[in-house]
């Protein structure tokens, strides 16, 4: 019997420890976790392009992306663009 392909869930979070913890939790539930890394500055379009390039089934995005230098924009900006592209996404924050 063939196994179903894993759902690919991409995590956007500037906090590496928090991102890794969430990715581990996703693995525990048989999801294939993905991530974006780097310094996007103000380039929201580049981040969205990088996300699309990984073809996730769903995206979980932290709201504050600035403290560790991932981006100068907010996760709500990312989720809004993904919504316009019909990529399922949710915003997650600790605050």
Tab-separated table of C-alpha atoms in Angstrom:
chain	number	residue	atom	x	y	z
A	1	UNK	CA	0.000	0.000	0.000
A	2	UNK	CA	1.446	3.376	-1.014
A	3	UNK	CA	1.670	6.079	1.590
A	4	UNK	CA	0.135	9.466	0.933
A	5	UNK	CA	2.593	12.282	0.221
A	6	UNK	CA	3.405	14.472	3.173
A	7	UNK	CA	1.759	17.854	3.405
A	8	UNK	CA	4.432	20.521	3.052
A	9	UNK	CA	4.114	23.230	5.716
A	10	UNK	CA	6.443	26.212	5.452
A	11	UNK	CA	7.361	28.118	8.607
A	12	UNK	CA	8.362	31.794	8.448
A	13	UNK	CA	9.939	32.909	11.722
A	14	UNK	CA	12.973	35.063	12.517
A	15	UNK	CA	13.493	33.216	15.827
A	16	UNK	CA	15.509	30.129	14.858
A	17	UNK	CA	14.803	28.247	18.100
A	18	UNK	CA	11.062	28.864	17.868
A	19	UNK	CA	11.019	27.946	14.185
A	20	UNK	CA	12.946	24.722	14.815
A	21	UNK	CA	10.616	23.750	17.657
A	22	UNK	CA	7.542	24.287	15.480
A	23	UNK	CA	9.162	22.341	12.631
A	24	UNK	CA	9.838	19.431	15.003
A	25	UNK	CA	6.203	19.461	16.122
A	26	UNK	CA	5.113	19.372	12.479
A	27	UNK	CA	7.374	16.356	11.847
A	28	UNK	CA	5.792	14.604	14.841
A	29	UNK	CA	2.433	14.917	13.063
A	30	UNK	CA	3.808	13.647	9.722
A	31	UNK	CA	4.056	16.998	7.988
A	32	UNK	CA	7.080	17.914	5.899
A	33	UNK	CA	8.331	21.197	7.422
A	34	UNK	CA	10.014	23.805	5.239
A	35	UNK	CA	11.518	27.212	6.054
A	36	UNK	CA	12.804	30.418	4.532
A	37	UNK	CA	16.072	31.880	5.734
A	38	UNK	CA	18.146	34.913	4.936
A	39	UNK	CA	17.791	38.649	5.207
A	40	UNK	CA	14.928	39.989	3.103
A	41	UNK	CA	15.028	43.590	4.322
A	42	UNK	CA	12.098	45.365	2.671
A	43	UNK	CA	11.819	42.852	-0.192
A	44	UNK	CA	8.439	41.277	0.525
A	45	UNK	CA	8.114	40.143	-3.095
A	46	UNK	CA	11.361	38.158	-2.857
A	47	UNK	CA	10.188	36.362	0.281
A	48	UNK	CA	6.860	35.504	-1.331
A	49	UNK	CA	8.690	34.257	-4.445
A	50	UNK	CA	10.946	32.087	-2.265
A	51	UNK	CA	7.911	30.709	-0.426
A	52	UNK	CA	6.132	29.913	-3.695
A	53	UNK	CA	9.279	28.228	-5.004
A	54	UNK	CA	9.038	25.628	-2.240
A	55	UNK	CA	5.414	24.820	-3.172
A	56	UNK	CA	4.052	24.529	0.371
A	57	UNK	CA	0.565	23.199	1.077
A	58	UNK	CA	0.267	25.685	3.936
A	59	UNK	CA	2.310	28.505	5.480
A	60	UNK	CA	2.623	29.425	9.157
A	61	UNK	CA	4.070	32.904	9.556
A	62	UNK	CA	5.220	34.704	12.683
A	63	UNK	CA	3.978	38.281	12.953
A	64	UNK	CA	7.220	39.946	14.086
A	65	UNK	CA	10.024	39.207	11.631
A	66	UNK	CA	12.345	42.091	12.527
A	67	UNK	CA	14.092	41.181	15.796
A	68	UNK	CA	16.505	38.639	14.288
A	69	UNK	CA	16.804	40.435	10.942
A	70	UNK	CA	14.680	38.212	8.707
A	71	UNK	CA	12.673	41.138	7.299
A	72	UNK	CA	11.668	44.725	8.006
A	73	UNK	CA	7.997	44.038	7.213
A	74	UNK	CA	5.450	42.099	9.276
A	75	UNK	CA	4.092	38.598	8.907
A	76	UNK	CA	0.654	40.040	8.261
A	77	UNK	CA	2.081	41.539	5.034
A	78	UNK	CA	3.322	38.092	3.992
A	79	UNK	CA	0.018	36.376	4.802
A	80	UNK	CA	-1.924	39.035	2.889
A	81	UNK	CA	0.153	38.491	-0.259
A	82	UNK	CA	-0.121	34.720	0.069
A	83	UNK	CA	-3.890	35.055	0.453
A	84	UNK	CA	-4.034	37.053	-2.782
A	85	UNK	CA	-2.123	34.197	-4.466
A	86	UNK	CA	-4.506	31.640	-2.947
A	87	UNK	CA	-1.776	30.029	-0.860
A	88	UNK	CA	-3.268	28.939	2.476
A	89	UNK	CA	-1.512	30.713	5.337
A	90	UNK	CA	-1.981	31.699	8.952
A	91	UNK	CA	-0.402	34.268	11.223
A	92	UNK	CA	1.107	33.089	14.513
A	93	UNK	CA	2.496	35.257	17.286
A	94	UNK	CA	3.593	34.946	20.884
A	95	UNK	CA	2.443	38.494	21.705
